[in-house]
Coordinates of C-alpha atoms in Angstrom, one line a residue:
Chain A
X1 CA -18.0 22.6 16.7
X2 CA -19.1 19.3 15.0
X3 CA -15.8 17.5 15.7
X4 CA -16.2 18.3 19.4
X5 CA -19.8 16.9 19.4
X6 CA -18.5 13.7 17.7
X7 CA -15.8 13.4 20.4
X8 CA -18.4 13.9 23.2
X9 CA -20.7 11.2 21.6
X10 CA -17.8 8.8 21.2
X11 CA -16.8 9.3 24.9
X12 CA -20.4 8.8 26.1
X13 CA -20.7 5.6 24.0
X14 CA -17.4 4.2 25.2
X15 CA -18.3 5.0 28.9
X16 CA -21.8 3.3 28.4
X17 CA -20.3 0.2 26.9
X18 CA -18.0 -0.3 29.9
X19 CA -20.8 -0.4 32.4
X20 CA -20.8 -4.2 32.9
X21 CA -17.1 -4.6 33.5
X22 CA -16.0 -5.7 37.0
X23 CA -14.8 -3.1 39.6
X24 CA -11.1 -2.5 40.3
X25 CA -9.3 -5.2 42.3
X26 CA -7.5 -4.4 45.6
X27 CA -4.4 -2.4 45.0
X28 CA -4.8 -2.2 41.2
X29 CA -6.9 -1.3 38.3
X30 CA -9.8 -3.4 36.9
X31 CA -10.2 -4.1 33.2
X32 CA -12.6 -1.1 32.7
X33 CA -10.8 1.4 34.9
X34 CA -8.4 2.9 32.3
X35 CA -11.0 3.1 29.5
X36 CA -13.5 4.7 31.9
X37 CA -11.0 7.4 33.0
X38 CA -10.0 8.0 29.4
X39 CA -13.7 8.2 28.3
X40 CA -14.4 10.8 31.0
X41 CA -11.3 12.9 29.9
X42 CA -12.4 12.6 26.3
X43 CA -15.8 13.8 27.2
X44 CA -14.4 16.9 28.9
X45 CA -11.9 17.6 26.0
X46 CA -14.7 17.2 23.5
X47 CA -16.8 19.8 25.3
X48 CA -13.8 22.1 25.3
X49 CA -13.4 21.6 21.5
X50 CA -17.2 22.4 21.1
X51 CA -16.7 25.7 23.1
X52 CA -13.5 26.6 21.1
X53 CA -15.5 26.0 17.9
X54 CA -18.3 28.2 19.2
X55 CA -16.0 31.0 20.2
X56 CA -14.1 30.7 16.8
X57 CA -17.5 31.0 15.0
X58 CA -18.5 34.1 16.9
X59 CA -15.1 35.7 16.4
X60 CA -15.3 34.8 12.7
X61 CA -18.9 36.2 12.4
X62 CA -17.8 39.5 14.0
X63 CA -14.9 39.9 11.6
X64 CA -12.2 39.0 14.1
X65 CA -13.1 41.9 16.4
Chain B
X1 CA 36.3 0.5 21.6
X2 CA 36.9 -3.2 21.1
X3 CA 33.3 -3.9 22.1
X4 CA 32.1 -1.4 19.5
X5 CA 34.3 -3.0 16.7
X6 CA 33.2 -6.5 17.7
X7 CA 29.5 -5.5 17.8
X8 CA 29.7 -3.8 14.4
X9 CA 31.7 -6.7 12.9
X10 CA 29.1 -9.2 14.0
X11 CA 26.3 -7.0 12.8
X12 CA 27.8 -6.5 9.4
X13 CA 28.3 -10.3 9.1
X14 CA 24.6 -10.7 9.8
X15 CA 23.6 -7.9 7.5
X16 CA 25.6 -9.4 4.7
X17 CA 23.7 -12.8 5.0
X18 CA 21.5 -13.2 1.9
X19 CA 18.1 -12.9 3.6
X20 CA 19.0 -9.8 5.6
X21 CA 20.8 -8.1 2.7
X22 CA 17.8 -8.8 0.5
X23 CA 15.5 -7.3 3.1
X24 CA 17.8 -4.2 3.3
X25 CA 17.8 -3.8 -0.5
X26 CA 14.0 -4.3 -0.8
X27 CA 13.5 -1.8 2.0
X28 CA 15.7 0.9 0.4
X29 CA 14.2 0.4 -3.0
X30 CA 10.7 0.4 -1.7
X31 CA 11.4 3.5 0.4
X32 CA 12.9 5.4 -2.6
X33 CA 9.8 4.6 -4.7
X34 CA 7.4 5.5 -1.9
X35 CA 9.3 8.7 -1.3
X36 CA 9.2 9.6 -4.9
X37 CA 5.5 9.1 -5.4
X38 CA 3.3 12.0 -4.7
X39 CA 0.7 11.9 -1.9
X40 CA 2.4 9.6 0.6
X41 CA 3.7 11.1 3.9
X42 CA 6.7 9.6 5.7
X43 CA 4.3 7.9 8.1
X44 CA 2.2 6.5 5.2
X45 CA 5.5 5.1 3.8
X46 CA 6.2 3.4 7.1
X47 CA 2.6 2.0 7.3
X48 CA 3.2 0.5 3.8
X49 CA 6.6 -0.8 5.1
X50 CA 4.7 -2.5 7.9
X51 CA 2.5 -4.1 5.3
X52 CA 5.6 -5.3 3.5
X53 CA 7.1 -6.7 6.7
X54 CA 3.9 -8.7 7.4
X55 CA 3.8 -10.0 3.8
X56 CA 7.5 -11.0 3.7
X57 CA 8.2 -12.1 7.2
X58 CA 7.8 -15.7 6.4
X59 CA 10.0 -15.4 3.3
X60 CA 12.9 -13.3 4.5
X61 CA 13.7 -15.0 7.8
X62 CA 13.6 -13.9 11.4
X63 CA 16.2 -11.1 11.5
X64 CA 14.9 -9.2 8.5
X65 CA 11.8 -7.2 9.6
X66 CA 13.6 -4.5 11.6
X67 CA 16.2 -4.1 8.9
X68 CA 13.5 -3.8 6.3
X69 CA 11.6 -1.1 8.4
X70 CA 14.7 1.0 9.0
X71 CA 15.7 0.7 5.4
X72 CA 12.3 1.8 4.2
X73 CA 12.3 4.8 6.6
X74 CA 15.7 5.9 5.2
X75 CA 14.7 5.2 1.6
X76 CA 11.5 7.2 2.0
X77 CA 13.5 10.2 3.3
X78 CA 15.9 10.1 0.3
X79 CA 13.1 9.4 -2.1
X80 CA 11.3 12.6 -0.9
X81 CA 14.5 14.5 -1.3
X82 CA 15.0 13.0 -4.8
X83 CA 11.5 14.0 -5.9
X84 CA 11.9 17.5 -4.5
X85 CA 15.3 18.0 -6.2
X86 CA 13.9 16.6 -9.4
X87 CA 11.1 19.2 -9.3
X88 CA 13.5 22.0 -8.5
X89 CA 16.0 21.0 -11.3
X90 CA 13.2 20.7 -13.8
X91 CA 12.0 24.1 -12.9
X92 CA 15.4 25.7 -13.1
X93 CA 17.0 23.5 -15.8
X94 CA 20.3 23.8 -13.7
X95 CA 23.2 21.4 -13.5
X96 CA 24.0 20.2 -10.0
X97 CA 26.1 22.9 -8.2
X98 CA 29.4 21.9 -6.6
X99 CA 28.2 23.4 -3.3
X100 CA 25.3 20.9 -3.3
X101 CA 27.6 18.0 -3.8
X102 CA 29.8 19.2 -1.0
X103 CA 26.8 19.6 1.3
X104 CA 25.7 16.1 0.4
X105 CA 29.2 14.7 1.2
X106 CA 29.2 16.6 4.5
X107 CA 25.8 15.3 5.3
X108 CA 26.9 11.8 4.5
X109 CA 29.7 12.1 7.0
X110 CA 27.5 13.6 9.7
X111 CA 24.8 11.0 9.0
X112 CA 27.3 8.1 9.4
X113 CA 28.7 9.7 12.6
X114 CA 25.1 10.0 14.0
X115 CA 24.4 6.3 13.1
X116 CA 27.6 5.2 14.9
X117 CA 26.9 7.6 17.9
X118 CA 23.4 6.0 18.2
X119 CA 24.9 2.6 18.5
X120 CA 27.6 3.6 21.0
X121 CA 25.3 5.7 23.2
X122 CA 22.7 3.0 23.2
X123 CA 25.2 0.2 24.1
X124 CA 26.5 2.3 27.0
X125 CA 23.1 3.6 28.2
X126 CA 21.0 0.5 28.2
X127 CA 22.7 -1.0 31.2
X128 CA 21.7 2.0 33.4
X129 CA 18.2 2.0 31.9
X130 CA 17.5 -1.6 32.9
X131 CA 18.9 -0.9 36.4
X132 CA 16.8 2.1 37.1
X133 CA 13.6 1.8 35.1
X134 CA 10.6 -0.2 36.4
X135 CA 6.9 -0.1 35.4
X136 CA 6.3 3.2 37.2
X137 CA 9.1 4.9 35.3
X138 CA 8.1 3.3 32.0
X139 CA 4.5 4.6 32.4
X140 CA 5.8 8.0 33.2
X141 CA 8.2 7.9 30.1
X142 CA 5.2 7.0 27.9
X143 CA 3.2 9.9 29.4
X144 CA 6.1 12.3 28.8
X145 CA 6.3 11.4 25.1
X146 CA 2.5 11.8 24.7
X147 CA 2.5 15.2 26.5
X148 CA 5.4 16.4 24.4
X149 CA 3.6 15.1 21.3
X150 CA 0.6 17.3 22.3
X151 CA 3.0 20.3 22.8
X152 CA 4.3 20.0 19.2
X153 CA 1.2 18.6 17.5
X154 CA -1.1 20.6 15.3
X155 CA -4.5 22.1 16.4
X156 CA -5.5 23.5 19.7
X157 CA -4.2 22.0 23.0
X158 CA -7.6 20.5 23.7
X159 CA -8.0 19.0 20.3
X160 CA -4.4 17.6 20.4
X161 CA -5.0 16.1 23.8
X162 CA -8.3 14.7 22.6
X163 CA -6.5 12.9 19.7
X164 CA -4.1 11.3 22.1
X165 CA -6.9 10.2 24.5
X166 CA -9.0 8.9 21.5
X167 CA -6.0 7.0 20.3
X168 CA -5.5 5.4 23.7
X169 CA -9.1 4.4 23.8
X170 CA -8.9 2.9 20.3
X171 CA -5.8 1.0 21.4
X172 CA -7.7 -0.5 24.3
X173 CA -10.5 -2.1 22.1
X174 CA -10.5 -5.8 22.5
X175 CA -9.9 -8.3 25.3
X176 CA -8.2 -7.1 28.5
X177 CA -4.6 -8.2 28.7
X178 CA -5.0 -9.5 32.3
X179 CA -8.6 -10.8 32.7
X180 CA -9.6 -11.4 29.1
X181 CA -12.8 -9.4 29.6
X182 CA -14.0 -7.8 26.3
X183 CA -13.7 -4.0 26.4
X184 CA -15.2 -1.4 24.0
X185 CA -16.2 -4.2 21.5
X186 CA -19.9 -3.4 21.5
X187 CA -20.5 -7.2 21.2
X188 CA -19.0 -7.2 17.7
X189 CA -16.9 -10.4 17.3
X190 CA -14.3 -8.9 14.9
X191 CA -13.3 -6.3 17.5
X192 CA -12.4 -8.9 20.2
X193 CA -8.8 -9.0 19.0
X194 CA -8.6 -5.2 18.8
X195 CA -8.1 -3.0 15.8
X196 CA -5.3 -4.0 13.4
X197 CA -2.3 -1.6 13.5
X198 CA -2.0 -2.1 9.7
X199 CA -5.7 -1.1 9.1
X200 CA -5.4 2.0 11.3
X201 CA -2.0 3.0 10.0
X202 CA -2.8 2.6 6.3
X203 CA -6.2 4.1 6.7
X204 CA -5.0 7.2 8.5
X205 CA -1.8 7.9 6.5
X206 CA -2.0 6.2 3.1
X207 CA -5.7 6.3 2.1
X208 CA -6.3 9.7 3.8
X209 CA -3.3 11.3 2.1
X210 CA -4.2 9.7 -1.2
X211 CA -7.7 11.3 -1.1
X212 CA -6.2 14.6 -0.1
X213 CA -3.5 14.6 -2.9
X214 CA -6.0 13.4 -5.5
X215 CA -8.2 16.4 -4.6
X216 CA -5.3 18.8 -4.5
X217 CA -3.6 17.5 -7.7
X218 CA -2.4 20.3 -9.9
X219 CA -1.6 22.7 -7.0
X220 CA 1.9 23.4 -5.6
X221 CA 2.5 21.0 -2.7
X222 CA 5.8 22.6 -1.7
X223 CA 6.3 25.4 0.7
X224 CA 9.5 27.2 0.2
X225 CA 11.7 28.8 2.8
X226 CA 13.8 31.9 2.2
X227 CA 17.4 30.8 1.2
X228 CA 20.5 31.9 3.1
X229 CA 24.2 30.9 3.0
X230 CA 25.0 27.3 2.4
X231 CA 27.3 26.6 5.3
X232 CA 25.1 28.4 7.9
X233 CA 22.0 26.7 6.6
X234 CA 23.4 23.1 6.8
X235 CA 25.2 23.6 10.1
X236 CA 22.1 25.3 11.7
X237 CA 19.8 22.5 10.5
X238 CA 22.2 19.8 11.6
X239 CA 22.2 21.3 15.1
X240 CA 18.4 21.5 14.9
X241 CA 18.4 17.8 13.9
X242 CA 20.4 16.9 17.0
X243 CA 18.2 19.0 19.3
X244 CA 15.0 17.6 17.7
X245 CA 16.2 14.0 18.1
X246 CA 16.5 14.3 21.9
X247 CA 13.0 15.8 22.1
X248 CA 10.1 13.4 22.0
X249 CA 8.1 13.3 18.8
X250 CA 11.2 14.6 17.1
X251 CA 10.4 18.2 17.9
X252 CA 7.1 18.0 16.1
X253 CA 4.7 15.3 15.1
X254 CA 5.1 14.1 11.5
X255 CA 2.8 14.0 8.6
X256 CA 0.8 17.2 9.1
X257 CA 0.4 18.2 5.5
X258 CA -2.5 20.6 5.8
X259 CA -1.9 24.1 7.2
X260 CA -3.4 24.8 10.6
X261 CA -6.2 27.4 10.3
X262 CA -6.2 28.4 13.9
X263 CA -2.5 28.2 14.9
X264 CA 0.2 28.7 12.3
X265 CA 2.1 25.4 11.7
X266 CA 5.6 25.1 13.1
X267 CA 8.2 25.5 10.5
X268 CA 9.3 22.2 9.2
X269 CA 13.0 22.3 8.5
X270 CA 13.2 18.5 8.3
X271 CA 11.0 17.6 5.4
X272 CA 12.9 17.8 2.1
X273 CA 9.6 17.7 0.2
X274 CA 8.5 21.0 1.7
X275 CA 11.5 23.0 0.5
X276 CA 11.8 24.6 -2.9
X277 CA 15.5 25.3 -3.6
X278 CA 18.0 22.5 -3.9
X279 CA 20.3 23.8 -1.1
X280 CA 17.3 23.9 1.2
X281 CA 16.3 20.4 0.2
X282 CA 19.8 19.1 0.8
X283 CA 20.1 20.7 4.2
X284 CA 16.6 19.5 5.3
X285 CA 17.5 16.0 4.2
X286 CA 20.7 16.0 6.2
X287 CA 19.1 17.3 9.3
X288 CA 16.4 14.6 9.0
X289 CA 19.1 12.0 8.5
X290 CA 20.9 12.9 11.7
X291 CA 17.7 13.3 13.6
X292 CA 16.4 9.9 12.6
X293 CA 19.5 8.0 13.7
X294 CA 19.6 9.8 17.1
X295 CA 15.9 9.5 17.7
X296 CA 16.3 5.7 17.7
X297 CA 18.4 5.9 20.9
X298 CA 15.4 6.2 23.3
X299 CA 13.7 3.2 21.6
X300 CA 16.9 1.1 21.6
X301 CA 17.8 1.8 25.2
X302 CA 14.3 0.6 25.9
X303 CA 12.9 3.7 27.6
X304 CA 10.1 4.5 25.1
X305 CA 9.9 5.3 21.4
X306 CA 10.1 9.0 20.9
X307 CA 7.6 9.3 18.1
X308 CA 5.2 7.4 15.9
X309 CA 8.0 6.1 13.7
X310 CA 9.8 4.7 16.8
X311 CA 6.5 3.2 18.1
X312 CA 5.9 1.4 14.8
X313 CA 9.5 0.2 14.7
X314 CA 9.1 -1.0 18.3
X315 CA 6.0 -3.0 17.2
X316 CA 8.1 -4.7 14.6
X317 CA 11.1 -5.2 16.9
X318 CA 9.0 -6.8 19.7
X319 CA 7.0 -9.0 17.3
X320 CA 9.9 -10.7 15.5
X321 CA 11.8 -13.7 16.5
X322 CA 15.5 -14.5 16.2
X323 CA 18.3 -12.3 17.2
X324 CA 16.1 -9.2 17.3
X325 CA 13.4 -10.9 19.5
X326 CA 14.0 -8.3 22.2
X327 CA 15.2 -4.8 22.0
X328 CA 17.2 -5.5 25.1
X329 CA 19.6 -7.7 23.0
X330 CA 22.8 -5.7 22.3
X331 CA 23.1 -7.5 18.9
X332 CA 19.8 -5.6 18.0
X333 CA 21.5 -2.3 18.5
X334 CA 24.5 -3.1 16.4
X335 CA 22.4 -4.6 13.6
X336 CA 20.2 -1.5 13.5
X337 CA 23.3 0.6 13.6
X338 CA 24.9 -1.4 10.7
X339 CA 21.6 -1.0 8.7
X340 CA 21.7 2.8 9.3
X341 CA 25.2 3.0 8.0
X342 CA 24.4 1.0 4.8
X343 CA 21.1 2.8 4.4
X344 CA 23.0 6.1 4.3
X345 CA 25.3 5.2 1.5
X346 CA 23.0 3.6 -1.0
X347 CA 20.3 6.2 -1.3
X348 CA 22.9 9.0 -1.3
X349 CA 24.4 7.4 -4.4
X350 CA 21.0 7.2 -6.1
X351 CA 20.5 10.9 -5.2
X352 CA 23.8 12.0 -6.7
X353 CA 24.2 9.9 -9.8
X354 CA 21.0 11.0 -11.6
X355 CA 22.0 14.6 -11.1
X356 CA 25.4 14.0 -12.4
X357 CA 24.0 12.2 -15.4
X358 CA 21.4 15.1 -15.8
X359 CA 18.6 12.5 -15.7
X360 CA 15.4 13.9 -14.3
X361 CA 12.6 11.4 -14.2
X362 CA 9.1 12.7 -15.1
X363 CA 7.0 13.5 -11.9
X364 CA 4.0 11.3 -11.5
X365 CA 0.6 12.8 -11.5
X366 CA -1.1 12.4 -8.1
X367 CA -4.4 11.6 -9.9
X368 CA -2.8 8.4 -11.2
X369 CA -0.5 7.6 -8.2
X370 CA -3.2 8.1 -5.5
X371 CA -5.7 5.5 -6.7
X372 CA -2.8 3.1 -7.5
X373 CA -1.4 3.4 -4.0
X374 CA -4.8 2.8 -2.4
X375 CA -5.4 -0.2 -4.7
X376 CA -2.0 -1.7 -3.8
X377 CA -2.6 -1.1 -0.1
X378 CA -6.0 -2.7 -0.1
X379 CA -4.9 -5.7 -2.2
X380 CA -1.8 -6.2 -0.1
X381 CA -3.7 -6.0 3.1
X382 CA -6.3 -8.5 1.9
X383 CA -3.7 -11.0 0.8
X384 CA -2.2 -10.9 4.3
X385 CA -5.2 -11.6 6.4
X386 CA -8.1 -12.3 3.9
X387 CA -10.3 -10.1 6.0
X388 CA -12.9 -7.9 4.4
X389 CA -13.7 -6.5 7.8
X390 CA -10.2 -5.1 8.1
X391 CA -10.5 -3.6 4.6
X392 CA -13.7 -1.9 5.8
X393 CA -11.9 -0.6 9.0
X394 CA -9.0 0.6 6.8
X395 CA -11.3 2.6 4.5
X396 CA -13.2 3.9 7.6
X397 CA -10.0 5.2 9.1
X398 CA -9.0 6.6 5.6
X399 CA -12.2 8.7 5.6
X400 CA -11.6 9.7 9.3
X401 CA -8.0 10.6 8.5
X402 CA -9.1 12.8 5.6
X403 CA -11.7 14.6 7.7
X404 CA -9.0 15.1 10.4
X405 CA -6.8 16.7 7.8
X406 CA -9.5 19.0 6.8
X407 CA -10.4 19.8 10.4
X408 CA -6.7 20.2 11.4
X409 CA -6.8 17.3 14.0
X410 CA -3.4 15.7 14.4
X411 CA -3.6 12.1 13.0
X412 CA -0.1 11.2 14.2
X413 CA -1.1 11.9 17.8
X414 CA -4.1 9.6 17.4
X415 CA -1.8 6.9 16.0
X416 CA 0.8 7.5 18.7
X417 CA -1.9 7.1 21.4
X418 CA -3.1 3.9 19.7
X419 CA 0.3 2.4 19.6
X420 CA 1.1 3.3 23.2
X421 CA -2.1 2.2 24.7
X422 CA -1.2 -1.4 25.6
X423 CA 2.3 -0.5 27.0
X424 CA 1.0 2.5 29.0
X425 CA -1.9 0.6 30.6
X426 CA 0.2 -2.4 31.3
X427 CA 2.9 -0.4 33.1
X428 CA 0.3 1.8 35.0
X429 CA -1.4 -1.3 36.3
X430 CA 1.8 -3.0 37.3
X431 CA 3.0 0.2 39.0
X432 CA -0.2 0.5 40.9
X433 CA 0.0 -3.2 41.9
X434 CA 3.5 -2.6 43.3
X435 CA 2.2 0.5 45.3
X436 CA -0.9 -1.3 46.4
X437 CA -3.2 1.1 44.6
X438 CA -1.4 4.3 45.7
X439 CA -1.2 6.5 42.7
X440 CA 1.2 8.9 44.4
X441 CA 3.9 6.5 43.6
X442 CA 4.2 8.1 40.2
X443 CA 5.2 11.4 41.9
X444 CA 7.3 9.8 44.7
X445 CA 9.8 8.0 42.5
X446 CA 12.3 10.6 41.3
X447 CA 12.7 9.4 37.7
X448 CA 9.0 9.0 37.2
X449 CA 8.3 12.4 38.8
X450 CA 11.0 13.9 36.6
X451 CA 9.4 12.6 33.4
X452 CA 5.9 13.8 34.4
X453 CA 7.0 17.2 35.5
X454 CA 9.1 17.6 32.4
X455 CA 6.2 16.5 30.2
X456 CA 3.9 19.2 31.8
X457 CA 6.6 21.8 31.5
X458 CA 7.3 21.1 27.8
X459 CA 3.6 21.2 27.1
X460 CA 3.1 24.5 28.8
X461 CA 6.3 26.1 27.5
X462 CA 5.9 25.1 23.9
X463 CA 2.2 25.9 23.7
X464 CA 2.8 29.3 25.3
X465 CA 5.6 30.0 22.8
X466 CA 3.3 29.0 19.9
X467 CA 0.5 31.2 21.3
X468 CA 2.9 34.2 21.5
X469 CA 4.2 33.5 18.0
X470 CA 0.6 33.5 16.7
X471 CA -0.3 36.8 18.3

């Protein structure tokens, strides 16, 4: 579960640090577009890893049943 | 046919020049030593080779770095096999069997054929690639390799994907390639040039493995596979080697040395150091040999590197001057091909001769080798850029890599994303510029759509197969 939380925190920090970058230009991506998209994806994936860890713990605690 | 002979002749003439030949010799010797030492993965060996390239680039001349990298990669492979055979022979006290020598000879012929085939296929294929591949197609090819990497990587699908995305984010730290705007630097001046490939690579694969092997010292690092008949074993693995070479990430991502706790690891028929019996080691070595030569084809035809090894080689190819200044240069292909041929013969001799002489060097204790390797990596890195910050980053990634090993997160995927970040972003931005911001262009172009659909299909199919295998 902890690695997932770390990933979520990293994603949030990255997204926050990109707030001042200029918006995308016409017909293309701005300097912050790709990192913003990736941060959002990482946030979601981190949350999934947290859920996986939580489920794994519960299964482990119930003896795999 | 004449073009092949002319290309090879020119390449061998270049390879026999003192500086390039010295680079080849140093690379092979370094690779053999790295492979023999405990606690260094093949990727760690390549990260150290990158360190060597940076240290020697001014001394050895412009055409040497790629030769040195390829030689180290091959030397490492044979060094690992030598170490594994040494351990097996010491345990058994056996003389080398005739069948082992026959398998080695057969493997040599197959390896040489694969090296030559890599050159011929590349020379023929690169014309078509340059005609049909644009930024949209290159971006899709990079995405395909990353998705396939996730398919074969360790850990759950979400964690493997997360490693790729985290690697891409880390690769984007620094100034934007088009506008120069600082990104993800958190106002820290030392991050404005981005993270050093050397610091990340050595941290993740050398320091992390050194910590792991130091802590595991005394245990049995090898995982044996049930033996079967010699001919079947070698031929089946050769076929596997060819198949794995045409798949991105070589059919699996390298350097996963800790067992997956949630999903059983894929069998690794390609790593000699993970086999116990000599025939198994030899057949794994030969399969790896064939696979490595063929896996360079996508890199050399300039589509995309098919794995971390290729991505690191591309970094060296694209950064050096001289005849290898661009991978589009046909002379590059033939020089790499000539290096592959030479790199086959020399380590093979070093593998056979000690066995014939019944000389079995004493294995080195990981508790001695691991700190020595880390010290060498740190001192070497500091001598190159005199940066204490980079040493700190290296140690930080070492700790991260070790934690990733314990948590079963795939370090090679993180590094693959890190190495691909610039190329992927650059091509996506160029592609969108061409399409005036319409992202559908990636699905409208047939080659691009083919890469993306194939990537998703490989990911779903392989992960489903692994899930079924687990249950």
